[in-house]
């Protein structure tokens, strides 16, 4: 990586702490990803993106800003990227997956707050996130109670927070609320960018976002075969980079990877031998560099064949219909797609269970590992239903409750080993 210290200093990062963070993440990446055997060559692109995630990509964002484009940071897959793209702005995910700055974060948040929320505070307060510092607007959303209340303090820390309200029920009123919020958000996009959203610009945004999703759908479908042609870790990485990379370049890179993976399938090349235990991951999102549980699974004689997560199929499933004569009609299409997202903050939320069952079949999974972050009530609550209902159908389920620390890695490994044995017995 080139020397980006001047750029980081310009963004106000704490250079010493940031260097430390990059060193830890770089080492983790080498241990987790580069140690894998028999990876597709197409993963080199994603390795490159990760090696430059705080370097070249940030430079690209700053170059875009210099050209007058805006950067919009988000924490949730309910924020419609289409409307960001329609004003030629750049959308980036801000969720972090590392235990960093938690002491500082706990000056604002109770200890029993999930790691995902704490890290959003820790990365800002510790001055280590160039994405937060490059964002012209940061979008929060009223989803779980933790996020909703945390944004009340986050607003004072970042100074450019916009909070989007979201429904809690999949009712007619809920849909109307989502549409009203998306229309308000469209106006906000126009206001910050100084550009008007037109039918053409919105159709273009829809096309870019749909193409990105289609590429990921294609990659996911290829994981249904045995032997699995790509590791779950690598597929998760693509799903994580989905939130940072230039969308057009990302789509082309995932499609190129799929071409190679298809050829591997024809030749019978896999990352694990035929018959290896196949696990579906389900639960809370996993932001970079949160690779602890997938790494444990794939080092316990098992492969991950799908992710029912927002960094996975919950976040990417369904497309927006690219047909409409007015901006309002197109916003309706956007609402139709996003309103299907089956996040656990909805009540009731039967579609998520159905989606997990469907994914088990589609990807030929032998069992489900439900990943719940500590103190995440929506997903912890639903984990019990998923366990009960799937076990009833004879599908083994393992519930893991953890945080971003490494302290429980040994204990999780023991439980995963026992689970894999159970699946295979
Ligand atoms: S659509 S999953 S990205 S809200 S882990 S902060 S739920 S206490 S992240 Fe999410 Fe949007 Fe839903 Fe997806 Fe709260 Fe749970 Fe923490 Fe969570």
PDB file of N, CA, C and O and ligand atoms in Angstrom, residues 75-79 95 113-118 141-148 151 166 243 283-285 309-311 314-315 341-346 371-380 404, ligand 1:
ATOM      1  N   UNK A  75     -25.734   2.604   7.914  1.00  0.00           N
ATOM      2  CA  UNK A  75     -25.569   1.511   8.874  1.00  0.00           C
ATOM      3  C   UNK A  75     -26.577   0.388   8.661  1.00  0.00           C
ATOM      4  O   UNK A  75     -26.661  -0.510   9.497  1.00  0.00           O
ATOM      5  N   UNK A  76     -27.384   0.482   7.608  1.00  0.00           N
ATOM      6  CA  UNK A  76     -28.466  -0.496   7.501  1.00  0.00           C
ATOM      7  C   UNK A  76     -28.853  -0.704   6.048  1.00  0.00           C
ATOM      8  O   UNK A  76     -28.851   0.237   5.249  1.00  0.00           O
ATOM      9  N   UNK A  77     -29.226  -1.934   5.715  1.00  0.00           N
ATOM     10  CA  UNK A  77     -29.603  -2.248   4.329  1.00  0.00           C
ATOM     11  C   UNK A  77     -30.985  -1.696   3.958  1.00  0.00           C
ATOM     12  O   UNK A  77     -31.438  -1.887   2.844  1.00  0.00           O
ATOM     13  N   UNK A  78     -31.643  -1.022   4.890  1.00  0.00           N
ATOM     14  CA  UNK A  78     -32.902  -0.366   4.555  1.00  0.00           C
ATOM     15  C   UNK A  78     -32.687   0.983   3.868  1.00  0.00           C
ATOM     16  O   UNK A  78     -33.633   1.588   3.361  1.00  0.00           O
ATOM     17  N   UNK A  79     -31.445   1.478   3.895  1.00  0.00           N
ATOM     18  CA  UNK A  79     -31.187   2.765   3.221  1.00  0.00           C
ATOM     19  C   UNK A  79     -31.083   2.483   1.723  1.00  0.00           C
ATOM     20  O   UNK A  79     -30.214   1.728   1.293  1.00  0.00           O
ATOM     21  N   UNK A  95     -20.711   0.215   9.134  1.00  0.00           N
ATOM     22  CA  UNK A  95     -20.662  -0.718  10.261  1.00  0.00           C
ATOM     23  C   UNK A  95     -19.257  -1.280  10.407  1.00  0.00           C
ATOM     24  O   UNK A  95     -18.605  -1.586   9.411  1.00  0.00           O
ATOM     25  N   UNK A 113     -24.627  -3.048  25.516  1.00  0.00           N
ATOM     26  CA  UNK A 113     -25.023  -2.633  24.163  1.00  0.00           C
ATOM     27  C   UNK A 113     -24.286  -3.562  23.214  1.00  0.00           C
ATOM     28  O   UNK A 113     -23.143  -3.942  23.484  1.00  0.00           O
ATOM     29  N   UNK A 114     -24.904  -3.911  22.087  1.00  0.00           N
ATOM     30  CA  UNK A 114     -24.259  -4.865  21.195  1.00  0.00           C
ATOM     31  C   UNK A 114     -22.976  -4.280  20.582  1.00  0.00           C
ATOM     32  O   UNK A 114     -22.837  -3.063  20.460  1.00  0.00           O
ATOM     33  N   UNK A 115     -22.078  -5.176  20.189  1.00  0.00           N
ATOM     34  CA  UNK A 115     -20.765  -4.754  19.679  1.00  0.00           C
ATOM     35  C   UNK A 115     -20.870  -3.919  18.408  1.00  0.00           C
ATOM     36  O   UNK A 115     -20.041  -3.054  18.152  1.00  0.00           O
ATOM     37  N   UNK A 116     -21.893  -4.193  17.600  1.00  0.00           N
ATOM     38  CA  UNK A 116     -22.049  -3.465  16.339  1.00  0.00           C
ATOM     39  C   UNK A 116     -22.265  -1.971  16.610  1.00  0.00           C
ATOM     40  O   UNK A 116     -21.683  -1.116  15.944  1.00  0.00           O
ATOM     41  N   UNK A 117     -23.076  -1.680  17.598  1.00  0.00           N
ATOM     42  CA  UNK A 117     -23.348  -0.282  17.936  1.00  0.00           C
ATOM     43  C   UNK A 117     -22.129   0.336  18.618  1.00  0.00           C
ATOM     44  O   UNK A 117     -21.705   1.440  18.286  1.00  0.00           O
ATOM     45  N   UNK A 118     -21.538  -0.433  19.539  1.00  0.00           N
ATOM     46  CA  UNK A 118     -20.369   0.105  20.254  1.00  0.00           C
ATOM     47  C   UNK A 118     -19.241   0.443  19.292  1.00  0.00           C
ATOM     48  O   UNK A 118     -18.538   1.431  19.453  1.00  0.00           O
ATOM     49  N   UNK A 141     -31.010   4.851  11.276  1.00  0.00           N
ATOM     50  CA  UNK A 141     -32.385   4.412  11.033  1.00  0.00           C
ATOM     51  C   UNK A 141     -32.998   3.887  12.318  1.00  0.00           C
ATOM     52  O   UNK A 141     -32.310   3.327  13.165  1.00  0.00           O
ATOM     53  N   UNK A 142     -34.288   4.079  12.452  1.00  0.00           N
ATOM     54  CA  UNK A 142     -34.971   3.578  13.644  1.00  0.00           C
ATOM     55  C   UNK A 142     -35.298   2.106  13.456  1.00  0.00           C
ATOM     56  O   UNK A 142     -36.365   1.762  12.971  1.00  0.00           O
ATOM     57  N   UNK A 143     -34.366   1.266  13.855  1.00  0.00           N
ATOM     58  CA  UNK A 143     -34.610  -0.174  13.750  1.00  0.00           C
ATOM     59  C   UNK A 143     -34.731  -0.754  15.158  1.00  0.00           C
ATOM     60  O   UNK A 143     -35.770  -0.612  15.777  1.00  0.00           O
ATOM     61  N   UNK A 144     -33.646  -1.347  15.678  1.00  0.00           N
ATOM     62  CA  UNK A 144     -33.748  -1.886  17.043  1.00  0.00           C
ATOM     63  C   UNK A 144     -33.669  -0.746  18.062  1.00  0.00           C
ATOM     64  O   UNK A 144     -33.233   0.361  17.740  1.00  0.00           O
ATOM     65  N   UNK A 145     -34.064  -1.037  19.297  1.00  0.00           N
ATOM     66  CA  UNK A 145     -34.030   0.000  20.334  1.00  0.00           C
ATOM     67  C   UNK A 145     -32.605   0.510  20.555  1.00  0.00           C
ATOM     68  O   UNK A 145     -32.386   1.688  20.808  1.00  0.00           O
ATOM     69  N   UNK A 146     -31.636  -0.423  20.478  1.00  0.00           N
ATOM     70  CA  UNK A 146     -30.242  -0.047  20.713  1.00  0.00           C
ATOM     71  C   UNK A 146     -29.794   1.028  19.735  1.00  0.00           C
ATOM     72  O   UNK A 146     -29.279   2.091  20.133  1.00  0.00           O
ATOM     73  N   UNK A 147     -30.023   0.788  18.447  1.00  0.00           N
ATOM     74  CA  UNK A 147     -29.576   1.763  17.434  1.00  0.00           C
ATOM     75  C   UNK A 147     -30.341   3.079  17.571  1.00  0.00           C
ATOM     76  O   UNK A 147     -29.761   4.153  17.575  1.00  0.00           O
ATOM     77  N   UNK A 148     -31.659   2.927  17.684  1.00  0.00           N
ATOM     78  CA  UNK A 148     -32.539   4.083  17.771  1.00  0.00           C
ATOM     79  C   UNK A 148     -32.101   5.059  18.878  1.00  0.00           C
ATOM     80  O   UNK A 148     -32.012   6.251  18.661  1.00  0.00           O
ATOM     81  N   UNK A 151     -28.437   6.610  18.355  1.00  0.00           N
ATOM     82  CA  UNK A 151     -28.321   7.721  17.400  1.00  0.00           C
ATOM     83  C   UNK A 151     -28.572   9.075  18.074  1.00  0.00           C
ATOM     84  O   UNK A 151     -28.104  10.100  17.595  1.00  0.00           O
ATOM     85  N   UNK A 166     -38.369   4.015  10.384  1.00  0.00           N
ATOM     86  CA  UNK A 166     -38.731   2.783   9.680  1.00  0.00           C
ATOM     87  C   UNK A 166     -39.913   2.123  10.372  1.00  0.00           C
ATOM     88  O   UNK A 166     -40.062   2.230  11.583  1.00  0.00           O
ATOM     89  N   UNK A 243     -20.438  -3.426   0.343  1.00  0.00           N
ATOM     90  CA  UNK A 243     -20.829  -2.164   0.977  1.00  0.00           C
ATOM     91  C   UNK A 243     -19.813  -1.033   0.776  1.00  0.00           C
ATOM     92  O   UNK A 243     -20.092   0.097   1.150  1.00  0.00           O
ATOM     93  N   UNK A 283     -28.446 -14.899  11.110  1.00  0.00           N
ATOM     94  CA  UNK A 283     -28.447 -14.040  12.275  1.00  0.00           C
ATOM     95  C   UNK A 283     -28.009 -12.609  12.026  1.00  0.00           C
ATOM     96  O   UNK A 283     -28.310 -12.017  10.993  1.00  0.00           O
ATOM     97  N   UNK A 284     -27.261 -12.058  12.995  1.00  0.00           N
ATOM     98  CA  UNK A 284     -26.832 -10.657  12.944  1.00  0.00           C
ATOM     99  C   UNK A 284     -25.819 -10.453  11.820  1.00  0.00           C
ATOM    100  O   UNK A 284     -25.098 -11.384  11.456  1.00  0.00           O
ATOM    101  N   UNK A 285     -25.741  -9.242  11.300  1.00  0.00           N
ATOM    102  CA  UNK A 285     -24.754  -8.977  10.248  1.00  0.00           C
ATOM    103  C   UNK A 285     -23.319  -9.105  10.766  1.00  0.00           C
ATOM    104  O   UNK A 285     -23.070  -8.930  11.951  1.00  0.00           O
ATOM    105  N   UNK A 309     -28.162 -13.255   6.394  1.00  0.00           N
ATOM    106  CA  UNK A 309     -27.719 -12.098   7.175  1.00  0.00           C
ATOM    107  C   UNK A 309     -27.806 -10.864   6.293  1.00  0.00           C
ATOM    108  O   UNK A 309     -27.924 -10.988   5.077  1.00  0.00           O
ATOM    109  N   UNK A 310     -27.662  -9.679   6.898  1.00  0.00           N
ATOM    110  CA  UNK A 310     -27.658  -8.483   6.043  1.00  0.00           C
ATOM    111  C   UNK A 310     -26.348  -8.394   5.277  1.00  0.00           C
ATOM    112  O   UNK A 310     -26.307  -7.768   4.223  1.00  0.00           O
ATOM    113  N   UNK A 311     -25.274  -8.984   5.789  1.00  0.00           N
ATOM    114  CA  UNK A 311     -24.060  -9.149   4.994  1.00  0.00           C
ATOM    115  C   UNK A 311     -24.205 -10.505   4.297  1.00  0.00           C
ATOM    116  O   UNK A 311     -23.425 -11.423   4.508  1.00  0.00           O
ATOM    117  N   UNK A 314     -30.074 -11.771   3.207  1.00  0.00           N
ATOM    118  CA  UNK A 314     -31.147 -10.887   3.681  1.00  0.00           C
ATOM    119  C   UNK A 314     -30.967  -9.477   3.093  1.00  0.00           C
ATOM    120  O   UNK A 314     -31.925  -8.779   2.793  1.00  0.00           O
ATOM    121  N   UNK A 315     -29.688  -9.102   2.947  1.00  0.00           N
ATOM    122  CA  UNK A 315     -29.399  -7.761   2.425  1.00  0.00           C
ATOM    123  C   UNK A 315     -29.513  -7.649   0.921  1.00  0.00           C
ATOM    124  O   UNK A 315     -29.761  -6.558   0.399  1.00  0.00           O
ATOM    125  N   UNK A 341     -37.617  -6.916   3.192  1.00  0.00           N
ATOM    126  CA  UNK A 341     -36.460  -7.289   4.026  1.00  0.00           C
ATOM    127  C   UNK A 341     -36.984  -7.794   5.378  1.00  0.00           C
ATOM    128  O   UNK A 341     -37.711  -7.081   6.079  1.00  0.00           O
ATOM    129  N   UNK A 342     -36.584  -9.033   5.715  1.00  0.00           N
ATOM    130  CA  UNK A 342     -37.157  -9.639   6.919  1.00  0.00           C
ATOM    131  C   UNK A 342     -36.228  -9.520   8.121  1.00  0.00           C
ATOM    132  O   UNK A 342     -35.803 -10.511   8.714  1.00  0.00           O
ATOM    133  N   UNK A 343     -35.937  -8.263   8.477  1.00  0.00           N
ATOM    134  CA  UNK A 343     -35.101  -7.992   9.655  1.00  0.00           C
ATOM    135  C   UNK A 343     -35.889  -8.349  10.912  1.00  0.00           C
ATOM    136  O   UNK A 343     -37.110  -8.163  10.969  1.00  0.00           O
ATOM    137  N   UNK A 344     -35.165  -8.814  11.934  1.00  0.00           N
ATOM    138  CA  UNK A 344     -35.817  -9.241  13.176  1.00  0.00           C
ATOM    139  C   UNK A 344     -36.461  -8.090  13.948  1.00  0.00           C
ATOM    140  O   UNK A 344     -37.177  -8.332  14.923  1.00  0.00           O
ATOM    141  N   UNK A 345     -36.234  -6.854  13.543  1.00  0.00           N
ATOM    142  CA  UNK A 345     -36.889  -5.758  14.259  1.00  0.00           C
ATOM    143  C   UNK A 345     -38.381  -5.693  13.917  1.00  0.00           C
ATOM    144  O   UNK A 345     -39.135  -5.017  14.604  1.00  0.00           O
ATOM    145  N   UNK A 346     -38.805  -6.412  12.873  1.00  0.00           N
ATOM    146  CA  UNK A 346     -40.234  -6.428  12.522  1.00  0.00           C
ATOM    147  C   UNK A 346     -41.007  -7.398  13.421  1.00  0.00           C
ATOM    148  O   UNK A 346     -40.474  -8.436  13.829  1.00  0.00           O
ATOM    149  N   UNK A 371     -26.078 -17.035  14.505  1.00  0.00           N
ATOM    150  CA  UNK A 371     -25.083 -16.135  15.084  1.00  0.00           C
ATOM    151  C   UNK A 371     -25.793 -14.916  15.674  1.00  0.00           C
ATOM    152  O   UNK A 371     -26.383 -14.114  14.943  1.00  0.00           O
ATOM    153  N   UNK A 372     -25.773 -14.822  16.984  1.00  0.00           N
ATOM    154  CA  UNK A 372     -26.424 -13.682  17.633  1.00  0.00           C
ATOM    155  C   UNK A 372     -25.405 -12.877  18.403  1.00  0.00           C
ATOM    156  O   UNK A 372     -24.598 -13.437  19.168  1.00  0.00           O
ATOM    157  N   UNK A 373     -25.419 -11.560  18.203  1.00  0.00           N
ATOM    158  CA  UNK A 373     -24.520 -10.732  19.009  1.00  0.00           C
ATOM    159  C   UNK A 373     -25.113 -10.591  20.409  1.00  0.00           C
ATOM    160  O   UNK A 373     -26.333 -10.477  20.552  1.00  0.00           O
ATOM    161  N   UNK A 374     -24.239 -10.603  21.384  1.00  0.00           N
ATOM    162  CA  UNK A 374     -24.698 -10.425  22.762  1.00  0.00           C
ATOM    163  C   UNK A 374     -25.481  -9.113  22.883  1.00  0.00           C
ATOM    164  O   UNK A 374     -25.048  -8.102  22.312  1.00  0.00           O
ATOM    165  N   UNK A 375     -26.546  -9.134  23.589  1.00  0.00           N
ATOM    166  CA  UNK A 375     -27.402  -7.963  23.842  1.00  0.00           C
ATOM    167  C   UNK A 375     -28.237  -7.556  22.624  1.00  0.00           C
ATOM    168  O   UNK A 375     -28.827  -6.493  22.610  1.00  0.00           O
ATOM    169  N   UNK A 376     -28.251  -8.392  21.593  1.00  0.00           N
ATOM    170  CA  UNK A 376     -29.114  -8.102  20.440  1.00  0.00           C
ATOM    171  C   UNK A 376     -30.419  -8.845  20.648  1.00  0.00           C
ATOM    172  O   UNK A 376     -30.547 -10.022  20.320  1.00  0.00           O
ATOM    173  N   UNK A 377     -31.383  -8.143  21.220  1.00  0.00           N
ATOM    174  CA  UNK A 377     -32.632  -8.831  21.546  1.00  0.00           C
ATOM    175  C   UNK A 377     -33.413  -9.325  20.335  1.00  0.00           C
ATOM    176  O   UNK A 377     -33.895 -10.457  20.342  1.00  0.00           O
ATOM    177  N   UNK A 378     -33.554  -8.522  19.274  1.00  0.00           N
ATOM    178  CA  UNK A 378     -34.384  -9.022  18.150  1.00  0.00           C
ATOM    179  C   UNK A 378     -33.895 -10.366  17.606  1.00  0.00           C
ATOM    180  O   UNK A 378     -34.696 -11.276  17.395  1.00  0.00           O
ATOM    181  N   UNK A 379     -32.599 -10.482  17.379  1.00  0.00           N
ATOM    182  CA  UNK A 379     -32.096 -11.738  16.789  1.00  0.00           C
ATOM    183  C   UNK A 379     -32.012 -12.864  17.814  1.00  0.00           C
ATOM    184  O   UNK A 379     -32.252 -14.028  17.498  1.00  0.00           O
ATOM    185  N   UNK A 380     -31.695 -12.519  19.074  1.00  0.00           N
ATOM    186  CA  UNK A 380     -31.670 -13.559  20.120  1.00  0.00           C
ATOM    187  C   UNK A 380     -33.071 -14.137  20.311  1.00  0.00           C
ATOM    188  O   UNK A 380     -33.241 -15.341  20.466  1.00  0.00           O
ATOM    189  N   UNK A 404     -17.455  -9.132  19.872  1.00  0.00           N
ATOM    190  CA  UNK A 404     -16.307  -8.952  18.984  1.00  0.00           C
ATOM    191  C   UNK A 404     -14.976  -9.393  19.614  1.00  0.00           C
ATOM    192  O   UNK A 404     -13.945  -9.294  18.964  1.00  0.00           O
TER     193      UNK A 404
HETATM  194  S1  LIG B   1     -31.981  -4.641   8.358  1.00  0.00           S
HETATM  195  S2  LIG B   1     -30.203  -6.546  10.814  1.00  0.00           S
HETATM  196  S3  LIG B   1     -28.658  -3.870   9.020  1.00  0.00           S
HETATM  197  S4  LIG B   1     -31.201  -3.213  11.502  1.00  0.00           S
HETATM  198  S5  LIG B   1     -27.004  -6.549  16.070  1.00  0.00           S
HETATM  199  S6  LIG B   1     -27.630  -3.091  15.982  1.00  0.00           S
HETATM  200  S7  LIG B   1     -30.340  -5.422  15.435  1.00  0.00           S
HETATM  201  S8  LIG B   1     -28.851  -4.984  18.656  1.00  0.00           S
HETATM  202  S9  LIG B   1     -27.924  -4.604  12.762  1.00  0.00           S
HETATM  203 FE1  LIG B   1     -29.418  -4.501  11.124  1.00  0.00          FE
HETATM  204 FE2  LIG B   1     -30.733  -3.082   9.306  1.00  0.00          FE
HETATM  205 FE3  LIG B   1     -31.922  -5.113  10.559  1.00  0.00          FE
HETATM  206 FE4  LIG B   1     -30.046  -5.591   8.767  1.00  0.00          FE
HETATM  207 FE5  LIG B   1     -29.552  -3.844  16.845  1.00  0.00          FE
HETATM  208 FE6  LIG B   1     -29.041  -6.423  16.941  1.00  0.00          FE
HETATM  209 FE7  LIG B   1     -27.074  -4.738  17.345  1.00  0.00          FE
HETATM  210 FE8  LIG B   1     -28.216  -4.972  14.910  1.00  0.00          FE
END
